[in-house]
PDB file of C-alpha atoms in Angstrom:
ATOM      1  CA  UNK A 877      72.564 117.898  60.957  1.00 42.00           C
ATOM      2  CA  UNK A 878      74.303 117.320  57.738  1.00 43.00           C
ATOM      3  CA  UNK A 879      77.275 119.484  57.176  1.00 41.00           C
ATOM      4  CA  UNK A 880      76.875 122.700  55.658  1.00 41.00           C
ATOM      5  CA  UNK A 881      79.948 122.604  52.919  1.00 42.00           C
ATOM      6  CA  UNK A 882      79.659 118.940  51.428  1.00 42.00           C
ATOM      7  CA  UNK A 883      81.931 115.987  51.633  1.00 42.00           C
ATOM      8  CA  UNK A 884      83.459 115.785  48.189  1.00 45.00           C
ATOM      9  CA  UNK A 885      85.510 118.200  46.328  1.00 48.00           C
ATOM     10  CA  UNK A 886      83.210 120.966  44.332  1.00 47.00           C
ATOM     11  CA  UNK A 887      85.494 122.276  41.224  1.00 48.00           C
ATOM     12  CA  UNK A 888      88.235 120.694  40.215  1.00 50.00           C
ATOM     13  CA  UNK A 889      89.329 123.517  37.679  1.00 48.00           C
ATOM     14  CA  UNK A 890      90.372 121.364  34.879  1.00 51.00           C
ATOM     15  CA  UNK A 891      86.814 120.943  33.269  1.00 53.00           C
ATOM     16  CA  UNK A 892      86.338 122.648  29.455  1.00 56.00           C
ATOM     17  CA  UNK A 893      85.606 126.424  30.104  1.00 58.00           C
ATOM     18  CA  UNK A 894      81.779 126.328  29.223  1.00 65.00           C
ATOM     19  CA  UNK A 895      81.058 122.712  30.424  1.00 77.00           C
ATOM     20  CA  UNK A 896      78.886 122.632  33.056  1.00 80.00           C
ATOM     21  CA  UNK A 897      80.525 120.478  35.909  1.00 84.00           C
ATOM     22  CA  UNK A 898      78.578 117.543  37.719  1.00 85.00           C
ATOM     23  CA  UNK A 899      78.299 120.072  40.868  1.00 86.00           C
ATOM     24  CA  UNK A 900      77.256 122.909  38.570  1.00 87.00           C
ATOM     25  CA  UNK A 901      74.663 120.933  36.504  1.00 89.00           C
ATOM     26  CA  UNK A 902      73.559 119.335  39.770  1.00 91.00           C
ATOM     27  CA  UNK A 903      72.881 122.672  41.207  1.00 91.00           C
ATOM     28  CA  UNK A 904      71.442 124.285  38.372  1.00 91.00           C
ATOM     29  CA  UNK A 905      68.944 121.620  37.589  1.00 93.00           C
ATOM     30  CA  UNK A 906      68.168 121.228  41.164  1.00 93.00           C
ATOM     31  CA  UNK A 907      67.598 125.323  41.422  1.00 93.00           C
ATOM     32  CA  UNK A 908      65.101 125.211  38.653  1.00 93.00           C
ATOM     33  CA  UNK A 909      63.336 122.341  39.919  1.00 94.00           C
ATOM     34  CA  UNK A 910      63.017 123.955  43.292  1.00 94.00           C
ATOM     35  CA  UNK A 911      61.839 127.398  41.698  1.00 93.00           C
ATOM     36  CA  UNK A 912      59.667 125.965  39.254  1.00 94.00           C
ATOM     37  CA  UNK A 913      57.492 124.254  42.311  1.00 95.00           C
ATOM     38  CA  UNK A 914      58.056 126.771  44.432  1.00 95.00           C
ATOM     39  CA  UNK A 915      55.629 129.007  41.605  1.00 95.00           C
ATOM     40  CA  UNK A 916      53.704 126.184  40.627  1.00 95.00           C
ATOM     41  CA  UNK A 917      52.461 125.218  44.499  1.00 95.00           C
ATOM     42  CA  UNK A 918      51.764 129.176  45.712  1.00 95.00           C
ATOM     43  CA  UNK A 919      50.341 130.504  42.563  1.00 95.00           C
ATOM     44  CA  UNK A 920      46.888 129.327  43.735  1.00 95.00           C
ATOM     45  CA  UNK A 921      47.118 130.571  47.211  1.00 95.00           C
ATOM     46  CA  UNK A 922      48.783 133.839  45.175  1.00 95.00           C
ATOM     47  CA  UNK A 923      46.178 134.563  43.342  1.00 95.00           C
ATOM     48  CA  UNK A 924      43.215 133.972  46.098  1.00 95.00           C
ATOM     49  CA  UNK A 925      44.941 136.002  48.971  1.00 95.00           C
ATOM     50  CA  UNK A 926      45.439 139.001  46.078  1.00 94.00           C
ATOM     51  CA  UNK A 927      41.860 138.367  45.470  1.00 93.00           C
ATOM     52  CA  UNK A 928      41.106 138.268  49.446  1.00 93.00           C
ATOM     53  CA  UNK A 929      43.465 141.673  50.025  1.00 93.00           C
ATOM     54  CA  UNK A 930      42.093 143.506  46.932  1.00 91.00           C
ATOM     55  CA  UNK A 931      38.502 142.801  46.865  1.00 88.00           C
ATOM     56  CA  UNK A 932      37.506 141.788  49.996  1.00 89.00           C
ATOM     57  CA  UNK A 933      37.091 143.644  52.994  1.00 89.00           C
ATOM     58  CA  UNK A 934      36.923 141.562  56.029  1.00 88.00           C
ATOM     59  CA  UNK A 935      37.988 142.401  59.920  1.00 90.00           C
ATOM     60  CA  UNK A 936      41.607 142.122  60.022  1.00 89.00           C
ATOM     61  CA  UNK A 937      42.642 142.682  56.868  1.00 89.00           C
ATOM     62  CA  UNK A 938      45.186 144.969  57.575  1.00 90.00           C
ATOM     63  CA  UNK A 939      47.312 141.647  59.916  1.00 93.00           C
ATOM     64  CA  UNK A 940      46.690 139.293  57.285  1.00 93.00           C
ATOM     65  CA  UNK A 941      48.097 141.967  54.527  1.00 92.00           C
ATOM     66  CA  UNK A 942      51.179 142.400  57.099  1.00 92.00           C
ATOM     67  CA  UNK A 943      51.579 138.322  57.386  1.00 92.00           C
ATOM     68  CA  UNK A 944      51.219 138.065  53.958  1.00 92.00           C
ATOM     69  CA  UNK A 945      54.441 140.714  53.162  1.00 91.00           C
ATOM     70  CA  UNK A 946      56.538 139.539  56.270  1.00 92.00           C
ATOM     71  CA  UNK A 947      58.578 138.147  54.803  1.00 91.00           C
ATOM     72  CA  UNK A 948      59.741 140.304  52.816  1.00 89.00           C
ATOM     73  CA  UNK A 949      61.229 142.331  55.805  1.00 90.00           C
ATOM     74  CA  UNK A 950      62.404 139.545  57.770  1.00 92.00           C
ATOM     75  CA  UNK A 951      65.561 138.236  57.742  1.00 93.00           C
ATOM     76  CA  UNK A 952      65.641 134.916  55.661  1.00 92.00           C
ATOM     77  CA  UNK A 953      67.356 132.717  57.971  1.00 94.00           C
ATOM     78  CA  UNK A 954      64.387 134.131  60.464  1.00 94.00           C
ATOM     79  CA  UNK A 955      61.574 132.655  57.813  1.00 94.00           C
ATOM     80  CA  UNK A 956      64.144 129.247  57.799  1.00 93.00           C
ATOM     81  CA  UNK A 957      64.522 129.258  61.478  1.00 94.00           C
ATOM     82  CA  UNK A 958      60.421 129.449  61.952  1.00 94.00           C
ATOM     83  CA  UNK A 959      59.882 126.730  59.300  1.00 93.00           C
ATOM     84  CA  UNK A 960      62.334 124.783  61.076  1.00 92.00           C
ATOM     85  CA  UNK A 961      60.442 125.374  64.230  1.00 93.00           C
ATOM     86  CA  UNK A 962      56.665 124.346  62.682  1.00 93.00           C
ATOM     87  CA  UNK A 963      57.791 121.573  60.221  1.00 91.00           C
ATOM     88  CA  UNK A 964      60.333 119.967  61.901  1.00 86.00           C
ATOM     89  CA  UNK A 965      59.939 116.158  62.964  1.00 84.00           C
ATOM     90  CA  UNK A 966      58.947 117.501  66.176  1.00 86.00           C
ATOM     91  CA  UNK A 967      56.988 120.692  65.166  1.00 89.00           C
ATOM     92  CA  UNK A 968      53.313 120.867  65.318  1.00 92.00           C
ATOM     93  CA  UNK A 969      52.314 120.976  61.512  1.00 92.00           C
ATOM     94  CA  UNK A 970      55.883 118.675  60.587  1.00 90.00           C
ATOM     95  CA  UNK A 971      54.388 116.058  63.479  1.00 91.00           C
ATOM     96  CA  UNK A 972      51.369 115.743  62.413  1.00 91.00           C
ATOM     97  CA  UNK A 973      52.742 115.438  57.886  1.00 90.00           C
ATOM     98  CA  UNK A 974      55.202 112.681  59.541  1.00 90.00           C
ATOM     99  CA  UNK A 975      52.590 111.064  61.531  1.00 90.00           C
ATOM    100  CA  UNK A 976      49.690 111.163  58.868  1.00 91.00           C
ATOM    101  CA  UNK A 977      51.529 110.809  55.630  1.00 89.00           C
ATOM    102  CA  UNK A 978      55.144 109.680  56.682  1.00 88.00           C
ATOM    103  CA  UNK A 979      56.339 113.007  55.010  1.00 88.00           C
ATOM    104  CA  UNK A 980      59.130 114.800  55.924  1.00 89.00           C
ATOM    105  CA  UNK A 981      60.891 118.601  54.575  1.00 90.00           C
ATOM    106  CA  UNK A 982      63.304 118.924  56.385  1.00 88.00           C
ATOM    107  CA  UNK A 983      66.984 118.391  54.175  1.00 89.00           C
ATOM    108  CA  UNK A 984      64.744 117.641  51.607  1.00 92.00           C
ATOM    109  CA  UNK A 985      64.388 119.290  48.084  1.00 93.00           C
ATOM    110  CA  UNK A 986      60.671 119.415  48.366  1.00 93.00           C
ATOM    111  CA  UNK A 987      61.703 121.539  51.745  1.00 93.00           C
ATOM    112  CA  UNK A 988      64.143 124.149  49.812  1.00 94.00           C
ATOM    113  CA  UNK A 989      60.794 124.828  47.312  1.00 95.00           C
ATOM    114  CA  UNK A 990      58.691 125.352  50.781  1.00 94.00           C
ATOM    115  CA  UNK A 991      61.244 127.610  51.778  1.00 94.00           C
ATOM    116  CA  UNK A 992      61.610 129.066  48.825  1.00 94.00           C
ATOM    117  CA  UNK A 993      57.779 129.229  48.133  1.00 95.00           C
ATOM    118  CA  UNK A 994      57.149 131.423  51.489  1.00 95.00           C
ATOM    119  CA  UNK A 995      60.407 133.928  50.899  1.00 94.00           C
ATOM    120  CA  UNK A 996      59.359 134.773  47.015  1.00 94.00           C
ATOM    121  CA  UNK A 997      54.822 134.545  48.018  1.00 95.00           C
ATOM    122  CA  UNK A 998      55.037 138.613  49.278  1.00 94.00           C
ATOM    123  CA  UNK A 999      55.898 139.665  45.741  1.00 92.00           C
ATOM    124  CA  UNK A1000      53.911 137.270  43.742  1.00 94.00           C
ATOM    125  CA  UNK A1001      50.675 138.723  45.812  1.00 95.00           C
ATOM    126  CA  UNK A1002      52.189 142.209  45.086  1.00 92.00           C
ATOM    127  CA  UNK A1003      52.226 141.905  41.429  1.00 91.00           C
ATOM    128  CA  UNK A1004      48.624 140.141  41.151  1.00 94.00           C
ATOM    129  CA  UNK A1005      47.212 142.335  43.164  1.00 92.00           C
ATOM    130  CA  UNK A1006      48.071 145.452  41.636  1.00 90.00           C
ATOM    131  CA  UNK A1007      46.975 143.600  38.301  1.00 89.00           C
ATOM    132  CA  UNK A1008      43.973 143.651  40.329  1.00 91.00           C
ATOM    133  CA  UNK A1009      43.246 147.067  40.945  1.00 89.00           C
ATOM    134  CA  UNK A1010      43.608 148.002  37.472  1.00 86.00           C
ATOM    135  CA  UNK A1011      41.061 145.857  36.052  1.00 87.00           C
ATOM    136  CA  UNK A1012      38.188 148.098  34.751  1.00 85.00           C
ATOM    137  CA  UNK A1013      35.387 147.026  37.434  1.00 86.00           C
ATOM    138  CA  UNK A1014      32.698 148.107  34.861  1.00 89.00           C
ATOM    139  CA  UNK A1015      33.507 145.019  32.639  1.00 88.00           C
ATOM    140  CA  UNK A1016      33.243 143.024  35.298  1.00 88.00           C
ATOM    141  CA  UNK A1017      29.739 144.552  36.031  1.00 89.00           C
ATOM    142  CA  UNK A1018      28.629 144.454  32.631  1.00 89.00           C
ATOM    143  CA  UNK A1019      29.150 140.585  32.696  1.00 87.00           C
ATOM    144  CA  UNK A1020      27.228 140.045  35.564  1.00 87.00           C
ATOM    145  CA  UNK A1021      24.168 142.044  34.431  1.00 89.00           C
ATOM    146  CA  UNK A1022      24.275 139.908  30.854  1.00 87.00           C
ATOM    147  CA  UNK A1023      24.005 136.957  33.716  1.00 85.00           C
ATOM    148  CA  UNK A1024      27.262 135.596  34.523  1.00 84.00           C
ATOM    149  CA  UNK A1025      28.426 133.946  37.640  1.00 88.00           C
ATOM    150  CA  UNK A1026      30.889 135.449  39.864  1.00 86.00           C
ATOM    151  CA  UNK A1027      32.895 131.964  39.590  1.00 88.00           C
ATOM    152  CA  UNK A1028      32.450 132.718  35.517  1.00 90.00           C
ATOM    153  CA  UNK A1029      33.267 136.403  35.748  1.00 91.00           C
ATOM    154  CA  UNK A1030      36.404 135.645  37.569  1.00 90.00           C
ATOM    155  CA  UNK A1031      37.625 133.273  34.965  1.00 90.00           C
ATOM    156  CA  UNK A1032      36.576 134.477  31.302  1.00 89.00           C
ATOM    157  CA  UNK A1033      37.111 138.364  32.450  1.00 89.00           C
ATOM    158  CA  UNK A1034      39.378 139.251  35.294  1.00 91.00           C
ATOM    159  CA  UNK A1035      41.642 136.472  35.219  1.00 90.00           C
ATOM    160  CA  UNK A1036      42.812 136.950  31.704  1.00 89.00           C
ATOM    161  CA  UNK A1037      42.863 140.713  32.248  1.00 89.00           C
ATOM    162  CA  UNK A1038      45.528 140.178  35.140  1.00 90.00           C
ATOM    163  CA  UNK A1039      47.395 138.141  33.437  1.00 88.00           C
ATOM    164  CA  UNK A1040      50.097 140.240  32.891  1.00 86.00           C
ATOM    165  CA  UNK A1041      50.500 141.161  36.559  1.00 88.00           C
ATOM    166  CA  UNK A1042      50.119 136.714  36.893  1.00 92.00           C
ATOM    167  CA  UNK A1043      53.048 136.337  34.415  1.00 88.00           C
ATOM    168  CA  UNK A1044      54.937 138.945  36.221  1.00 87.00           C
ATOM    169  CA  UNK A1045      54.327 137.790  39.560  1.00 91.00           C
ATOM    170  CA  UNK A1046      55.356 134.178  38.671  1.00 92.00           C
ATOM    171  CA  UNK A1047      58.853 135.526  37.214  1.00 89.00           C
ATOM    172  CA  UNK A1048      59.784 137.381  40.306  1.00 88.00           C
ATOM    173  CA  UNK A1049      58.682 134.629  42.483  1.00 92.00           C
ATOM    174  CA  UNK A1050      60.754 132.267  40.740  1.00 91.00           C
ATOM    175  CA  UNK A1051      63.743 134.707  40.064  1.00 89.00           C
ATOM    176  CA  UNK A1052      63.693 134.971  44.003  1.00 90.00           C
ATOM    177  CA  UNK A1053      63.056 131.298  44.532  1.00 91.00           C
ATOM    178  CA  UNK A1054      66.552 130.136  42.541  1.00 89.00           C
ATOM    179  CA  UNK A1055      68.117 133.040  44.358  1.00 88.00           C
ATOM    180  CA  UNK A1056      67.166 132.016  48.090  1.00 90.00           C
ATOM    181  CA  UNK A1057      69.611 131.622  50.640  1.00 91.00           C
ATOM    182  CA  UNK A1058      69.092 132.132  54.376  1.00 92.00           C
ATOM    183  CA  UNK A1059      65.901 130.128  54.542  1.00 93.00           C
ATOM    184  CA  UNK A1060      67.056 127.502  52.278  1.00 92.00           C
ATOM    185  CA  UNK A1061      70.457 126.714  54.684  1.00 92.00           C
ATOM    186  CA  UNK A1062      68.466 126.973  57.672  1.00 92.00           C
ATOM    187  CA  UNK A1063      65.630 124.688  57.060  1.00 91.00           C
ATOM    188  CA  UNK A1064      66.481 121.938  54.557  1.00 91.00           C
ATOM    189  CA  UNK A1065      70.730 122.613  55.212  1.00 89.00           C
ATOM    190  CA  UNK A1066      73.256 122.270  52.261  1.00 90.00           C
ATOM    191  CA  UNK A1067      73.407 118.550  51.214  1.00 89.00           C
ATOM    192  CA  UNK A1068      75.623 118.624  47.765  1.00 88.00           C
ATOM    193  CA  UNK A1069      72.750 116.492  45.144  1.00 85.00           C
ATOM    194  CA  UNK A1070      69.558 117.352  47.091  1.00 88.00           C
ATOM    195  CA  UNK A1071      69.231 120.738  48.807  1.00 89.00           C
ATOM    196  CA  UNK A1072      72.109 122.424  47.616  1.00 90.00           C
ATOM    197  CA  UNK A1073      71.265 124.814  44.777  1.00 91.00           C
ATOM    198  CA  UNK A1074      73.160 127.760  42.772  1.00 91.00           C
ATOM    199  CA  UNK A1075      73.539 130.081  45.601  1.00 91.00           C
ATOM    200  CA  UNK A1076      74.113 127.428  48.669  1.00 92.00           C
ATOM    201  CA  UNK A1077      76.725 125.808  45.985  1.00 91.00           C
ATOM    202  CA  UNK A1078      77.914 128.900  45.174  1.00 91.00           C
ATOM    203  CA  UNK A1079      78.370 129.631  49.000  1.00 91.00           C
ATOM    204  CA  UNK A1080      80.353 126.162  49.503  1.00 90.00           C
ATOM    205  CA  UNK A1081      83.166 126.599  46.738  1.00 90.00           C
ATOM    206  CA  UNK A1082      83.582 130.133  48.354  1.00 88.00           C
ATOM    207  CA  UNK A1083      84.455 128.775  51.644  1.00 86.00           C
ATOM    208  CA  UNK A1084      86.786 126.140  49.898  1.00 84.00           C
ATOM    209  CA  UNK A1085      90.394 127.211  49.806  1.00 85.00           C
ATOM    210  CA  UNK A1086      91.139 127.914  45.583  1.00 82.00           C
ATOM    211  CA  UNK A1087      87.682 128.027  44.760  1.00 81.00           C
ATOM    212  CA  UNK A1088      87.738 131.721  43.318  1.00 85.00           C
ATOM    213  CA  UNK A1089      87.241 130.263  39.907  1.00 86.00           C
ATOM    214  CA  UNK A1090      84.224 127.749  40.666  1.00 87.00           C
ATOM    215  CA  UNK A1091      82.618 130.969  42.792  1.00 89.00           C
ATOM    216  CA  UNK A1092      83.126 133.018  39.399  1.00 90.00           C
ATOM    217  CA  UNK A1093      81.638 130.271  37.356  1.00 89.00           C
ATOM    218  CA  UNK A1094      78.428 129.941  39.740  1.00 89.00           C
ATOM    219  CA  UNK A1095      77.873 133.540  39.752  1.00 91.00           C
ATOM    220  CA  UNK A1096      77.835 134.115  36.114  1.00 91.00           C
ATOM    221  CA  UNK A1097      75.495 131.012  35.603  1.00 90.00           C
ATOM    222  CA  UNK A1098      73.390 132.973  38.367  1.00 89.00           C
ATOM    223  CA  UNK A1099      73.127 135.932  36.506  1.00 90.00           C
ATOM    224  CA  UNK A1100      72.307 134.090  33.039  1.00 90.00           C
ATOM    225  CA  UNK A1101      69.672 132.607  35.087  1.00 87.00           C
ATOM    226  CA  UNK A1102      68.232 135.613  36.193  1.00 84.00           C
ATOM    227  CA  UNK A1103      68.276 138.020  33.240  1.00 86.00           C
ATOM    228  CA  UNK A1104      66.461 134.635  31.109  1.00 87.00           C
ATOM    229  CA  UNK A1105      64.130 134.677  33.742  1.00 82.00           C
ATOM    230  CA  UNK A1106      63.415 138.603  33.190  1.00 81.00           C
ATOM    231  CA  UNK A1107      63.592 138.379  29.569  1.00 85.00           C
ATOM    232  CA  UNK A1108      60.885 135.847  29.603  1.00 82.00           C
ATOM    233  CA  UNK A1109      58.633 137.989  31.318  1.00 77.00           C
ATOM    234  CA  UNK A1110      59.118 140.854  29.849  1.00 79.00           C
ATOM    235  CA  UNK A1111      58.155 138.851  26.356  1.00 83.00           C
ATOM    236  CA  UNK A1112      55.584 136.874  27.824  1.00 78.00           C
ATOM    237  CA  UNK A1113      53.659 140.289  29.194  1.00 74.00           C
ATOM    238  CA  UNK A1114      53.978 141.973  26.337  1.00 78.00           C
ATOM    239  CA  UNK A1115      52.629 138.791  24.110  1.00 77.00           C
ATOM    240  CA  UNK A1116      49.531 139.388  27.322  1.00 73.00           C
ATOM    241  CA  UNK A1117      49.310 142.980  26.926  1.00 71.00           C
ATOM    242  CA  UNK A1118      48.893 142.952  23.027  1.00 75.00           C
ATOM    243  CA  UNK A1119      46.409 139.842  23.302  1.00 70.00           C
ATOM    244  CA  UNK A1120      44.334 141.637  26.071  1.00 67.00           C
ATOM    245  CA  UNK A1121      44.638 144.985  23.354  1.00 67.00           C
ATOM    246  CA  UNK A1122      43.677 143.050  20.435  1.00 64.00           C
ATOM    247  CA  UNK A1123      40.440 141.456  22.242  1.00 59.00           C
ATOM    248  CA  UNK A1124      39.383 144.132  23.681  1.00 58.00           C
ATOM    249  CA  UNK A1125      39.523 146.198  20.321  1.00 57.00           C
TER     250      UNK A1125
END
């Protein structure tokens, strides 16, 4: 396994105050990337398993809703250790990706977004689905008796009705996704250039004797990161809100 702190030197110190250093930019980018997939990949399944869990009934519903949020009471490094387990070279679903398409996750980038992706799903299903239960059902009923599909239904009425809860749902996914930790280090390591993002670099220049001001540097680009991230959805569901308002007026 590669080792956990990285081989060369994070912060030197003597960079200009608010250049980004090749470690910082490296991790920064490389966070985005990974929470910007992360979204992009689960939204899908986020959006049918609210669907499933809100408007379905089926036997069982209740263990799939309790899968579903797991994660969101395990431990992190518990989620890394288990992904570590299945998609390992050696696991059963990582065998058979290796055998059938050569791919591998593990210490991968593509392997902190899977991490990533599973840690951050619980609260993009939370926020869809509670976009879900607020949706006026009678619309949804009065388009089917002018003779609408369910398929069309879904996508010219409730889907831009929960968009809001959508938009919401992607920002906290992705706000959690940059911010992952246990289950990144645990399943993909911390490789300085390809799994190591914001908080596993921020982690490294901790454990580095002197690194107090690289640490202090990391966390504030953190928290920039995150309050953009919740200022864009709070602007982006209110822009939803008042175009929902205005059609429906």
């Amino acid at each position: 396994m590669p080792a956990l702190a990285g081989s060369r030197p994070p912060f030197d110190g003597s960079g200009p105050l608010f250049a980004l250093t090749d470690m910082e930019r490296e991790a920064l980018v490389l966070s985005l990337q990974v929470g910007a997939v992360a979204v992009v990949a689960s939204l899908p399944f986020g959006i049918l398993m609210a669907w499933l869990l809100a408007r379905v009934p089926f036997p069982g519903r209740g263990i799939v809703n309790g899968l579903v949020h797991l994660p969101l009471v395990l431990p992190p490094v518990v989620v890394g250790y288990l992904l570590l387990v299945l998609m390992g070279r050696k696991g059963p679903i990582g065998s058979l990706l290796y055998d059938w398409f050569a791919i591998t996750l593990i210490f991968t980038w593509e392997g902190a977004a899977l991490a990533s992706a599973v840690v951050a799903f619980p609260l993009m299903v939370r926020a869809i689905r509670l976009g879900l239960d607020l949706v006026d059902r009678r619309l949804e009923t009065a388009a089917r008796t002018l003779g609408a599909s369910p398929k069309r239904v879904f996508v010219t009425v409730t889907l831009p009705l929960i968009l809001p809860g959508i938009i919401t749902g992607c920002v906290l996914a992705f706000a959690r996704s940059i911010g992952e930790f246990g289950a990144t280090i645990t399943f993909v390591s911390n490789i300085p250039g390809e799994t190591q993002t914001l908080p596993l670099a921020l982690y490294s220049v901790a454990q580095s004797p002197g690194g107090e001001d690289a640490a202090l540097r990391l966390v504030i680009i953190s928290c920039i990161l995150a309050f953009a991230a919740l200022a864009a959805s709070e602007v982006l569901a209110r822009r939803a809100q008042r175009r929902l308002a205005g059609a429906s007026a």
